[in-house]
Amino acid sequence: MVCPINKLGAIDVYIVSHHGWYQSNSPAFLNAIAPRVAIMDNGAKKGGTPSAWDIIEKIASSGEALAVCIFSEEGGAAHNVAPEFIANRPEGPDAARLSGVDRLADGTFEVFNSRTQHTKRYPAP
């Protein structure tokens, strides 16, 4: 889809593949789609590997690579988002919280975290 011709182009929101495992999320693919924000659907003990985190954080163009994810025990403090963006409790069992993305008529979009009730708005490109 992106080599040798990028048929996708740059995107606003990327749902990180395979829970953010180190084997997934190739730098070549992410460079091609240049996501503004990434949402990682990992678990506390599944995915969210530091190497995948580093790739995504380096490439996402918003300066805030990961908008919402689950606290990754493997990632520790250095490879997790700020508490308001974590969809589960940072400590304790995963409560399977939902998050959402809404595109607004003016081209902006919002990412919502149901655990914290935090909404982050991203400007139109």
CSV table of N, CA, C and O in Angstrom, one decimal:
chain,number,residue,atom,x,y,z
A,1,MET,N,0.8,-1.2,0.0
A,1,MET,CA,0.0,0.0,0.0
A,1,MET,C,0.8,1.3,0.0
A,1,MET,O,0.3,2.3,-0.3
A,2,VAL,N,2.1,1.2,0.4
A,2,VAL,CA,2.9,2.4,0.5
A,2,VAL,C,4.2,2.3,-0.3
A,2,VAL,O,4.9,3.3,-0.3
A,3,CYS,N,4.5,1.2,-0.9
A,3,CYS,CA,5.8,1.1,-1.6
A,3,CYS,C,5.6,0.3,-2.9
A,3,CYS,O,4.9,-0.7,-2.9
A,4,PRO,N,6.0,0.8,-4.0
A,4,PRO,CA,6.9,2.0,-4.2
A,4,PRO,C,6.1,3.3,-4.2
A,4,PRO,O,6.6,4.4,-4.1
A,5,ILE,N,4.7,3.3,-4.3
A,5,ILE,CA,3.9,4.5,-4.4
A,5,ILE,C,3.0,4.4,-3.2
A,5,ILE,O,2.3,3.5,-2.9
A,6,ASN,N,3.0,5.5,-2.4
A,6,ASN,CA,2.1,5.6,-1.2
A,6,ASN,C,0.7,5.9,-1.6
A,6,ASN,O,0.4,7.1,-1.9
A,7,LYS,N,-0.1,4.9,-1.6
A,7,LYS,CA,-1.5,5.1,-2.0
A,7,LYS,C,-2.4,5.5,-0.9
A,7,LYS,O,-3.6,5.9,-1.1
A,8,LEU,N,-1.9,5.5,0.3
A,8,LEU,CA,-2.6,5.9,1.5
A,8,LEU,C,-2.4,7.4,1.8
A,8,LEU,O,-3.3,8.1,2.3
A,9,GLY,N,-1.2,7.9,1.7
A,9,GLY,CA,-0.9,9.3,2.1
A,9,GLY,C,-0.8,9.4,3.6
A,9,GLY,O,-0.9,8.4,4.3
A,10,ALA,N,-0.7,10.6,4.1
A,10,ALA,CA,-0.6,10.9,5.5
A,10,ALA,C,-2.0,10.7,6.1
A,10,ALA,O,-3.0,11.0,5.5
A,11,ILE,N,-2.0,10.3,7.4
A,11,ILE,CA,-3.3,10.0,8.1
A,11,ILE,C,-3.3,10.8,9.4
A,11,ILE,O,-2.2,11.2,9.9
A,12,ASP,N,-4.4,11.0,9.9
A,12,ASP,CA,-4.6,11.7,11.2
A,12,ASP,C,-4.4,10.7,12.4
A,12,ASP,O,-3.7,11.0,13.3
A,13,VAL,N,-5.2,9.6,12.4
A,13,VAL,CA,-5.2,8.7,13.5
A,13,VAL,C,-4.8,7.3,13.0
A,13,VAL,O,-5.4,6.8,12.0
A,14,TYR,N,-3.8,6.7,13.7
A,14,TYR,CA,-3.4,5.3,13.4
A,14,TYR,C,-3.7,4.5,14.6
A,14,TYR,O,-3.2,4.8,15.7
A,15,ILE,N,-4.4,3.4,14.4
A,15,ILE,CA,-4.6,2.4,15.5
A,15,ILE,C,-3.4,1.4,15.4
A,15,ILE,O,-3.2,0.7,14.4
A,16,VAL,N,-2.5,1.5,16.4
A,16,VAL,CA,-1.3,0.7,16.3
A,16,VAL,C,-1.6,-0.8,16.2
A,16,VAL,O,-2.4,-1.3,16.8
A,17,SER,N,-0.8,-1.4,15.3
A,17,SER,CA,-1.1,-2.8,15.0
A,17,SER,C,-0.5,-3.8,16.0
A,17,SER,O,0.5,-3.4,16.7
A,18,HIS,N,-1.1,-4.9,16.1
A,18,HIS,CA,-0.7,-6.0,17.0
A,18,HIS,C,-0.4,-5.6,18.4
A,18,HIS,O,0.7,-6.0,19.0
A,19,HIS,N,-1.2,-4.7,19.0
A,19,HIS,CA,-1.0,-4.3,20.4
A,19,HIS,C,0.3,-3.6,20.7
A,19,HIS,O,0.7,-3.5,21.9
A,20,GLY,N,1.0,-3.2,19.7
A,20,GLY,CA,2.3,-2.5,19.9
A,20,GLY,C,3.4,-3.4,20.2
A,20,GLY,O,4.3,-3.1,21.0
A,21,TRP,N,3.4,-4.6,19.6
A,21,TRP,CA,4.5,-5.6,19.8
A,21,TRP,C,5.7,-5.1,19.0
A,21,TRP,O,5.6,-4.4,18.0
A,22,TYR,N,6.9,-5.5,19.4
A,22,TYR,CA,8.1,-5.1,18.8
A,22,TYR,C,8.2,-5.5,17.3
A,22,TYR,O,8.8,-4.9,16.5
A,23,GLN,N,7.5,-6.6,16.9
A,23,GLN,CA,7.6,-7.1,15.6
A,23,GLN,C,6.7,-6.3,14.6
A,23,GLN,O,6.9,-6.5,13.4
A,24,SER,N,5.9,-5.5,15.1
A,24,SER,CA,4.9,-4.8,14.2
A,24,SER,C,5.3,-3.3,14.1
A,24,SER,O,6.3,-2.9,14.7
A,25,ASN,N,4.5,-2.6,13.3
A,25,ASN,CA,4.7,-1.2,13.2
A,25,ASN,C,6.0,-0.8,12.6
A,25,ASN,O,6.8,-0.1,13.2
A,26,SER,N,6.3,-1.2,11.4
A,26,SER,CA,7.6,-1.0,10.7
A,26,SER,C,7.8,0.5,10.5
A,26,SER,O,6.9,1.3,10.2
A,27,PRO,N,9.0,1.0,10.7
A,27,PRO,CA,9.3,2.4,10.5
A,27,PRO,C,9.0,2.8,9.1
A,27,PRO,O,8.6,4.0,8.9
A,28,ALA,N,9.3,2.0,8.1
A,28,ALA,CA,9.0,2.4,6.7
A,28,ALA,C,7.5,2.6,6.5
A,28,ALA,O,7.1,3.6,5.9
A,29,PHE,N,6.6,1.8,7.0
A,29,PHE,CA,5.2,2.0,6.9
A,29,PHE,C,4.8,3.3,7.6
A,29,PHE,O,4.0,4.1,7.1
A,30,LEU,N,5.2,3.4,8.9
A,30,LEU,CA,4.8,4.6,9.7
A,30,LEU,C,5.4,5.9,9.1
A,30,LEU,O,4.7,6.9,9.1
A,31,ASN,N,6.6,5.9,8.5
A,31,ASN,CA,7.1,7.1,7.8
A,31,ASN,C,6.2,7.4,6.6
A,31,ASN,O,6.0,8.6,6.4
A,32,ALA,N,5.7,6.4,5.9
A,32,ALA,CA,4.9,6.7,4.8
A,32,ALA,C,3.5,7.3,5.1
A,32,ALA,O,3.1,8.3,4.5
A,33,ILE,N,2.9,6.8,6.2
A,33,ILE,CA,1.6,7.3,6.5
A,33,ILE,C,1.6,8.5,7.5
A,33,ILE,O,0.6,9.2,7.6
A,34,ALA,N,2.7,8.7,8.1
A,34,ALA,CA,3.0,9.9,9.0
A,34,ALA,C,1.8,10.2,9.8
A,34,ALA,O,1.2,11.3,9.7
A,35,PRO,N,1.4,9.3,10.7
A,35,PRO,CA,0.2,9.6,11.6
A,35,PRO,C,0.4,10.8,12.5
A,35,PRO,O,1.5,11.0,13.0
A,36,ARG,N,-0.6,11.6,12.7
A,36,ARG,CA,-0.5,12.7,13.6
A,36,ARG,C,-0.6,12.2,15.1
A,36,ARG,O,0.0,12.7,16.0
A,37,VAL,N,-1.5,11.2,15.2
A,37,VAL,CA,-1.7,10.6,16.6
A,37,VAL,C,-1.9,9.1,16.4
A,37,VAL,O,-2.4,8.6,15.4
A,38,ALA,N,-1.4,8.3,17.4
A,38,ALA,CA,-1.5,6.9,17.3
A,38,ALA,C,-2.2,6.5,18.6
A,38,ALA,O,-2.0,7.1,19.7
A,39,ILE,N,-3.1,5.5,18.5
A,39,ILE,CA,-3.8,4.9,19.6
A,39,ILE,C,-3.3,3.4,19.7
A,39,ILE,O,-3.5,2.7,18.8
A,40,MET,N,-2.8,3.1,20.9
A,40,MET,CA,-2.3,1.7,21.1
A,40,MET,C,-3.2,0.9,21.9
A,40,MET,O,-3.6,1.3,23.0
A,41,ASP,N,-3.7,-0.2,21.3
A,41,ASP,CA,-4.6,-1.1,22.0
A,41,ASP,C,-3.8,-2.2,22.6
A,41,ASP,O,-3.9,-3.4,22.1
A,42,ASN,N,-3.1,-1.9,23.6
A,42,ASN,CA,-2.2,-2.9,24.3
A,42,ASN,C,-2.9,-3.3,25.6
A,42,ASN,O,-3.9,-2.8,25.9
A,43,GLY,N,-2.2,-4.2,26.3
A,43,GLY,CA,-2.6,-4.6,27.6
A,43,GLY,C,-1.5,-4.4,28.5
A,43,GLY,O,-0.4,-4.1,28.1
A,44,ALA,N,-1.7,-4.5,29.8
A,44,ALA,CA,-0.7,-4.2,30.8
A,44,ALA,C,0.5,-5.2,30.6
A,44,ALA,O,1.6,-4.8,30.8
A,45,LYS,N,0.2,-6.4,30.2
A,45,LYS,CA,1.2,-7.4,30.0
A,45,LYS,C,1.3,-7.9,28.6
A,45,LYS,O,1.9,-8.9,28.3
A,46,LYS,N,0.6,-7.2,27.7
A,46,LYS,CA,0.5,-7.7,26.3
A,46,LYS,C,0.8,-6.5,25.4
A,46,LYS,O,0.0,-5.5,25.3
A,47,GLY,N,1.9,-6.5,24.7
A,47,GLY,CA,2.2,-5.4,23.8
A,47,GLY,C,2.7,-4.2,24.5
A,47,GLY,O,3.2,-4.3,25.7
A,48,GLY,N,2.7,-3.0,23.8
A,48,GLY,CA,3.3,-1.8,24.4
A,48,GLY,C,4.8,-1.9,24.6
A,48,GLY,O,5.3,-1.3,25.6
A,49,THR,N,5.5,-2.6,23.8
A,49,THR,CA,6.9,-2.8,23.9
A,49,THR,C,7.6,-1.5,23.7
A,49,THR,O,7.3,-0.7,22.8
A,50,PRO,N,8.7,-1.3,24.4
A,50,PRO,CA,9.5,0.0,24.3
A,50,PRO,C,10.0,0.2,22.9
A,50,PRO,O,9.9,1.4,22.4
A,51,SER,N,10.4,-0.8,22.1
A,51,SER,CA,10.9,-0.5,20.8
A,51,SER,C,9.8,-0.1,19.9
A,51,SER,O,10.0,0.8,19.0
A,52,ALA,N,8.6,-0.6,20.0
A,52,ALA,CA,7.4,-0.2,19.2
A,52,ALA,C,7.1,1.3,19.6
A,52,ALA,O,6.8,2.1,18.7
A,53,TRP,N,7.0,1.5,20.9
A,53,TRP,CA,6.8,2.9,21.4
A,53,TRP,C,7.7,3.9,20.8
A,53,TRP,O,7.3,4.9,20.3
A,54,ASP,N,9.0,3.6,20.8
A,54,ASP,CA,10.0,4.5,20.3
A,54,ASP,C,9.8,4.8,18.8
A,54,ASP,O,9.9,6.0,18.4
A,55,ILE,N,9.5,3.8,18.0
A,55,ILE,CA,9.2,4.0,16.6
A,55,ILE,C,8.1,5.0,16.4
A,55,ILE,O,8.1,5.9,15.6
A,56,ILE,N,7.0,4.7,17.1
A,56,ILE,CA,5.7,5.5,16.9
A,56,ILE,C,6.0,6.9,17.4
A,56,ILE,O,5.6,7.9,16.8
A,57,GLU,N,6.6,7.0,18.6
A,57,GLU,CA,6.8,8.4,19.1
A,57,GLU,C,7.7,9.2,18.2
A,57,GLU,O,7.5,10.4,18.1
A,58,LYS,N,8.7,8.6,17.6
A,58,LYS,CA,9.6,9.3,16.7
A,58,LYS,C,8.9,9.8,15.4
A,58,LYS,O,9.2,10.9,14.9
A,59,ILE,N,7.9,9.1,15.0
A,59,ILE,CA,7.3,9.3,13.7
A,59,ILE,C,6.0,10.2,13.7
A,59,ILE,O,5.7,11.0,12.9
A,60,ALA,N,5.2,10.0,14.8
A,60,ALA,CA,3.9,10.8,14.9
A,60,ALA,C,4.2,12.3,14.8
A,60,ALA,O,5.1,12.8,15.5
A,61,SER,N,3.5,12.9,14.0
A,61,SER,CA,3.8,14.3,13.7
A,61,SER,C,3.2,15.3,14.7
A,61,SER,O,3.5,16.5,14.6
A,62,SER,N,2.3,14.9,15.6
A,62,SER,CA,1.7,15.9,16.5
A,62,SER,C,2.5,16.2,17.7
A,62,SER,O,2.2,17.2,18.4
A,63,GLY,N,3.6,15.5,17.9
A,63,GLY,CA,4.4,15.7,19.1
A,63,GLY,C,3.8,14.9,20.2
A,63,GLY,O,4.4,14.8,21.3
A,64,GLU,N,2.7,14.3,20.1
A,64,GLU,CA,2.1,13.5,21.1
A,64,GLU,C,1.7,12.2,20.4
A,64,GLU,O,0.6,12.0,19.9
A,65,ALA,N,2.7,11.3,20.3
A,65,ALA,CA,2.6,10.1,19.6
A,65,ALA,C,1.4,9.2,20.0
A,65,ALA,O,0.6,8.9,19.1
A,66,LEU,N,1.2,8.9,21.2
A,66,LEU,CA,0.2,8.0,21.7
A,66,LEU,C,-0.8,8.8,22.5
A,66,LEU,O,-0.5,9.4,23.5
A,67,ALA,N,-2.1,8.8,22.0
A,67,ALA,CA,-3.1,9.5,22.6
A,67,ALA,C,-3.7,8.7,23.7
A,67,ALA,O,-4.0,9.3,24.8
A,68,VAL,N,-4.0,7.5,23.6
A,68,VAL,CA,-4.7,6.7,24.6
A,68,VAL,C,-4.1,5.3,24.5
A,68,VAL,O,-4.0,4.7,23.4
A,69,CYS,N,-3.7,4.7,25.6
A,69,CYS,CA,-3.3,3.3,25.6
A,69,CYS,C,-3.5,2.8,27.0
A,69,CYS,O,-4.0,3.5,27.9
A,70,ILE,N,-3.2,1.6,27.2
A,70,ILE,CA,-3.2,0.9,28.5
A,70,ILE,C,-1.8,1.0,29.1
A,70,ILE,O,-0.8,0.8,28.4
A,71,PHE,N,-1.7,1.2,30.4
A,71,PHE,CA,-0.3,1.3,31.0
A,71,PHE,C,0.4,-0.1,30.8
A,71,PHE,O,-0.1,-1.1,31.1
A,72,SER,N,1.5,0.0,30.1
A,72,SER,CA,2.3,-1.1,29.8
A,72,SER,C,3.4,-1.4,30.9
A,72,SER,O,4.2,-0.5,31.1
A,73,GLU,N,3.3,-2.5,31.6
A,73,GLU,CA,4.2,-2.8,32.6
A,73,GLU,C,5.7,-2.9,32.0
A,73,GLU,O,6.6,-2.5,32.7
A,74,GLU,N,5.8,-3.5,30.9
A,74,GLU,CA,7.1,-3.6,30.2
A,74,GLU,C,7.7,-2.2,29.9
A,74,GLU,O,8.9,-2.0,30.0
A,75,GLY,N,6.8,-1.3,29.5
A,75,GLY,CA,7.3,0.1,29.1
A,75,GLY,C,7.7,0.9,30.3
A,75,GLY,O,8.6,1.8,30.2
A,76,GLY,N,7.2,0.7,31.5
A,76,GLY,CA,7.5,1.5,32.6
A,76,GLY,C,7.2,3.0,32.4
A,76,GLY,O,6.6,3.3,31.4
A,77,ALA,N,7.7,3.8,33.3
A,77,ALA,CA,7.4,5.2,33.2
A,77,ALA,C,7.9,5.9,31.9
A,77,ALA,O,7.3,6.8,31.4
A,78,ALA,N,9.0,5.4,31.4
A,78,ALA,CA,9.7,6.0,30.2
A,78,ALA,C,8.9,5.7,28.9
A,78,ALA,O,9.0,6.4,28.0
A,79,HIS,N,8.1,4.7,28.9
A,79,HIS,CA,7.4,4.3,27.7
A,79,HIS,C,5.9,4.1,27.9
A,79,HIS,O,5.3,3.1,27.5
A,80,ASN,N,5.3,5.1,28.6
A,80,ASN,CA,3.9,5.2,28.8
A,80,ASN,C,3.5,6.6,28.6
A,80,ASN,O,4.3,7.5,28.8
A,81,VAL,N,2.2,6.8,28.3
A,81,VAL,CA,1.7,8.2,28.2
A,81,VAL,C,1.4,8.8,29.5
A,81,VAL,O,1.4,8.1,30.6
A,82,ALA,N,1.1,10.1,29.6
A,82,ALA,CA,0.7,10.8,30.8
A,82,ALA,C,-0.6,10.1,31.3
A,82,ALA,O,-1.4,9.6,30.6
A,83,PRO,N,-0.8,10.1,32.6
A,83,PRO,CA,-1.9,9.4,33.3
A,83,PRO,C,-3.3,9.8,32.6
A,83,PRO,O,-4.1,8.9,32.5
A,84,GLU,N,-3.5,11.0,32.2
A,84,GLU,CA,-4.8,11.4,31.7
A,84,GLU,C,-5.1,10.7,30.3
A,84,GLU,O,-6.2,10.6,29.9
A,85,PHE,N,-4.1,10.1,29.7
A,85,PHE,CA,-4.2,9.4,28.4
A,85,PHE,C,-4.3,7.9,28.6
A,85,PHE,O,-4.5,7.2,27.6
A,86,ILE,N,-4.1,7.4,29.8
A,86,ILE,CA,-4.1,5.9,30.0
A,86,ILE,C,-5.6,5.5,30.2
A,86,ILE,O,-6.3,6.0,31.0
A,87,ALA,N,-6.0,4.5,29.4
A,87,ALA,CA,-7.4,4.1,29.4
A,87,ALA,C,-7.7,3.1,30.5
A,87,ALA,O,-8.9,2.9,30.8
A,88,ASN,N,-6.8,2.5,31.2
A,88,ASN,CA,-7.0,1.7,32.3
A,88,ASN,C,-6.4,2.3,33.6
A,88,ASN,O,-5.7,3.3,33.5
A,89,ARG,N,-6.7,1.7,34.7
A,89,ARG,CA,-6.0,2.2,35.9
A,89,ARG,C,-4.5,1.9,35.8
A,89,ARG,O,-4.2,0.8,35.4
A,90,PRO,N,-3.6,2.8,36.0
A,90,PRO,CA,-2.2,2.5,35.9
A,90,PRO,C,-1.7,1.4,36.8
A,90,PRO,O,-0.8,0.7,36.5
A,91,GLU,N,-2.4,1.1,37.9
A,91,GLU,CA,-2.1,-0.1,38.7
A,91,GLU,C,-3.4,-0.9,38.8
A,91,GLU,O,-4.5,-0.4,38.8
A,92,GLY,N,-3.3,-2.2,38.9
A,92,GLY,CA,-4.4,-3.0,39.1
A,92,GLY,C,-4.9,-3.6,37.7
A,92,GLY,O,-4.3,-3.4,36.7
A,93,PRO,N,-6.0,-4.4,37.8
A,93,PRO,CA,-6.4,-5.1,36.6
A,93,PRO,C,-7.0,-4.2,35.5
A,93,PRO,O,-7.5,-3.1,35.8
A,94,ASP,N,-6.9,-4.6,34.3
A,94,ASP,CA,-7.5,-3.9,33.2
A,94,ASP,C,-9.0,-3.9,33.3
A,94,ASP,O,-9.6,-4.9,33.4
A,95,ALA,N,-9.6,-2.7,33.2
A,95,ALA,CA,-11.0,-2.6,33.3
A,95,ALA,C,-11.7,-2.5,31.9
A,95,ALA,O,-12.9,-2.3,31.9
A,96,ALA,N,-10.9,-2.7,30.9
A,96,ALA,CA,-11.5,-2.6,29.5
A,96,ALA,C,-12.3,-1.3,29.2
A,96,ALA,O,-13.4,-1.3,28.8
A,97,ARG,N,-11.6,-0.2,29.5
A,97,ARG,CA,-12.3,1.1,29.3
A,97,ARG,C,-12.3,1.4,27.8
A,97,ARG,O,-11.4,1.0,27.0
A,98,LEU,N,-13.3,2.1,27.4
A,98,LEU,CA,-13.4,2.5,26.0
A,98,LEU,C,-12.9,3.9,25.7
A,98,LEU,O,-12.9,4.7,26.6
A,99,SER,N,-12.4,4.1,24.5
A,99,SER,CA,-12.0,5.4,24.1
A,99,SER,C,-12.6,5.7,22.8
A,99,SER,O,-13.1,4.7,22.1
A,100,GLY,N,-12.6,6.9,22.3
A,100,GLY,CA,-13.2,7.2,21.0
A,100,GLY,C,-12.5,8.3,20.3
A,100,GLY,O,-11.8,9.1,20.9
A,101,VAL,N,-12.8,8.4,19.0
A,101,VAL,CA,-12.2,9.4,18.2
A,101,VAL,C,-13.4,10.0,17.4
A,101,VAL,O,-14.2,9.3,16.8
A,102,ASP,N,-13.6,11.3,17.4
A,102,ASP,CA,-14.6,12.0,16.7
A,102,ASP,C,-14.0,13.0,15.8
A,102,ASP,O,-13.2,13.8,16.2
A,103,ARG,N,-14.4,13.0,14.5
A,103,ARG,CA,-14.0,14.0,13.5
A,103,ARG,C,-15.1,15.0,13.5
A,103,ARG,O,-16.3,14.7,13.4
A,104,LEU,N,-14.7,16.3,13.6
A,104,LEU,CA,-15.7,17.4,13.6
A,104,LEU,C,-15.8,18.0,12.2
A,104,LEU,O,-14.9,17.9,11.4
A,105,ALA,N,-16.8,18.7,12.0
A,105,ALA,CA,-17.1,19.3,10.7
A,105,ALA,C,-16.0,20.3,10.2
A,105,ALA,O,-15.7,20.4,9.0
A,106,ASP,N,-15.3,20.9,11.1
A,106,ASP,CA,-14.3,21.9,10.8
A,106,ASP,C,-12.9,21.2,10.5
A,106,ASP,O,-11.9,21.9,10.2
A,107,GLY,N,-12.9,19.9,10.5
A,107,GLY,CA,-11.6,19.1,10.2
A,107,GLY,C,-10.8,18.8,11.4
A,107,GLY,O,-9.9,18.1,11.4
A,108,THR,N,-11.2,19.3,12.6
A,108,THR,CA,-10.5,18.9,13.8
A,108,THR,C,-11.0,17.6,14.2
A,108,THR,O,-12.0,17.1,13.7
A,109,PHE,N,-10.3,16.9,15.1
A,109,PHE,CA,-10.8,15.7,15.7
A,109,PHE,C,-10.4,15.6,17.2
A,109,PHE,O,-9.5,16.3,17.6
A,110,GLU,N,-11.2,14.8,17.9
A,110,GLU,CA,-11.0,14.7,19.3
A,110,GLU,C,-10.8,13.2,19.7
A,110,GLU,O,-11.4,12.4,19.1
A,111,VAL,N,-10.0,13.0,20.7
A,111,VAL,CA,-9.8,11.7,21.2
A,111,VAL,C,-10.3,11.7,22.7
A,111,VAL,O,-9.9,12.6,23.4
A,112,PHE,N,-11.1,10.8,23.0
A,112,PHE,CA,-11.8,10.8,24.3
A,112,PHE,C,-11.3,9.5,25.1
A,112,PHE,O,-11.3,8.4,24.6
A,113,ASN,N,-11.1,9.7,26.4
A,113,ASN,CA,-10.7,8.6,27.3
A,113,ASN,C,-11.8,8.5,28.3
A,113,ASN,O,-12.0,9.4,29.1
A,114,SER,N,-12.5,7.3,28.3
A,114,SER,CA,-13.6,7.2,29.2
A,114,SER,C,-13.2,7.0,30.6
A,114,SER,O,-14.0,7.3,31.5
A,115,ARG,N,-12.0,6.6,30.9
A,115,ARG,CA,-11.6,6.4,32.3
A,115,ARG,C,-11.4,7.8,33.0
A,115,ARG,O,-11.9,8.0,34.1
A,116,THR,N,-10.8,8.7,32.3
A,116,THR,CA,-10.5,10.0,32.9
A,116,THR,C,-11.5,11.1,32.5
A,116,THR,O,-11.4,12.2,33.0
A,117,GLN,N,-12.3,10.8,31.5
A,117,GLN,CA,-13.2,11.8,31.0
A,117,GLN,C,-12.4,12.9,30.3
A,117,GLN,O,-12.9,14.0,30.1
A,118,HIS,N,-11.2,12.6,29.9
A,118,HIS,CA,-10.3,13.6,29.3
A,118,HIS,C,-10.5,13.6,27.7
A,118,HIS,O,-10.5,12.5,27.1
A,119,THR,N,-10.7,14.7,27.1
A,119,THR,CA,-10.8,14.8,25.7
A,119,THR,C,-9.7,15.8,25.2
A,119,THR,O,-9.5,16.8,25.8
A,120,LYS,N,-9.0,15.3,24.2
A,120,LYS,CA,-7.9,16.1,23.6
A,120,LYS,C,-8.4,16.4,22.2
A,120,LYS,O,-8.7,15.6,21.4
A,121,ARG,N,-8.4,17.7,21.8
A,121,ARG,CA,-8.7,18.2,20.5
A,121,ARG,C,-7.5,18.4,19.7
A,121,ARG,O,-6.5,19.1,20.2
A,122,TYR,N,-7.5,18.0,18.4
A,122,TYR,CA,-6.3,18.2,17.5
A,122,TYR,C,-6.8,19.1,16.4
A,122,TYR,O,-7.9,18.8,15.8
A,123,PRO,N,-6.1,20.1,16.0
A,123,PRO,CA,-6.5,21.0,15.0
A,123,PRO,C,-6.6,20.3,13.6
A,123,PRO,O,-5.9,19.3,13.4
A,124,ALA,N,-7.3,21.0,12.7
A,124,ALA,CA,-7.4,20.5,11.3
A,124,ALA,C,-6.0,20.6,10.7
A,124,ALA,O,-5.2,21.5,11.1
A,125,PRO,N,-5.7,19.7,9.8
A,125,PRO,CA,-4.3,19.7,9.2
A,125,PRO,C,-4.1,20.9,8.4
A,125,PRO,O,-5.0,21.6,7.9
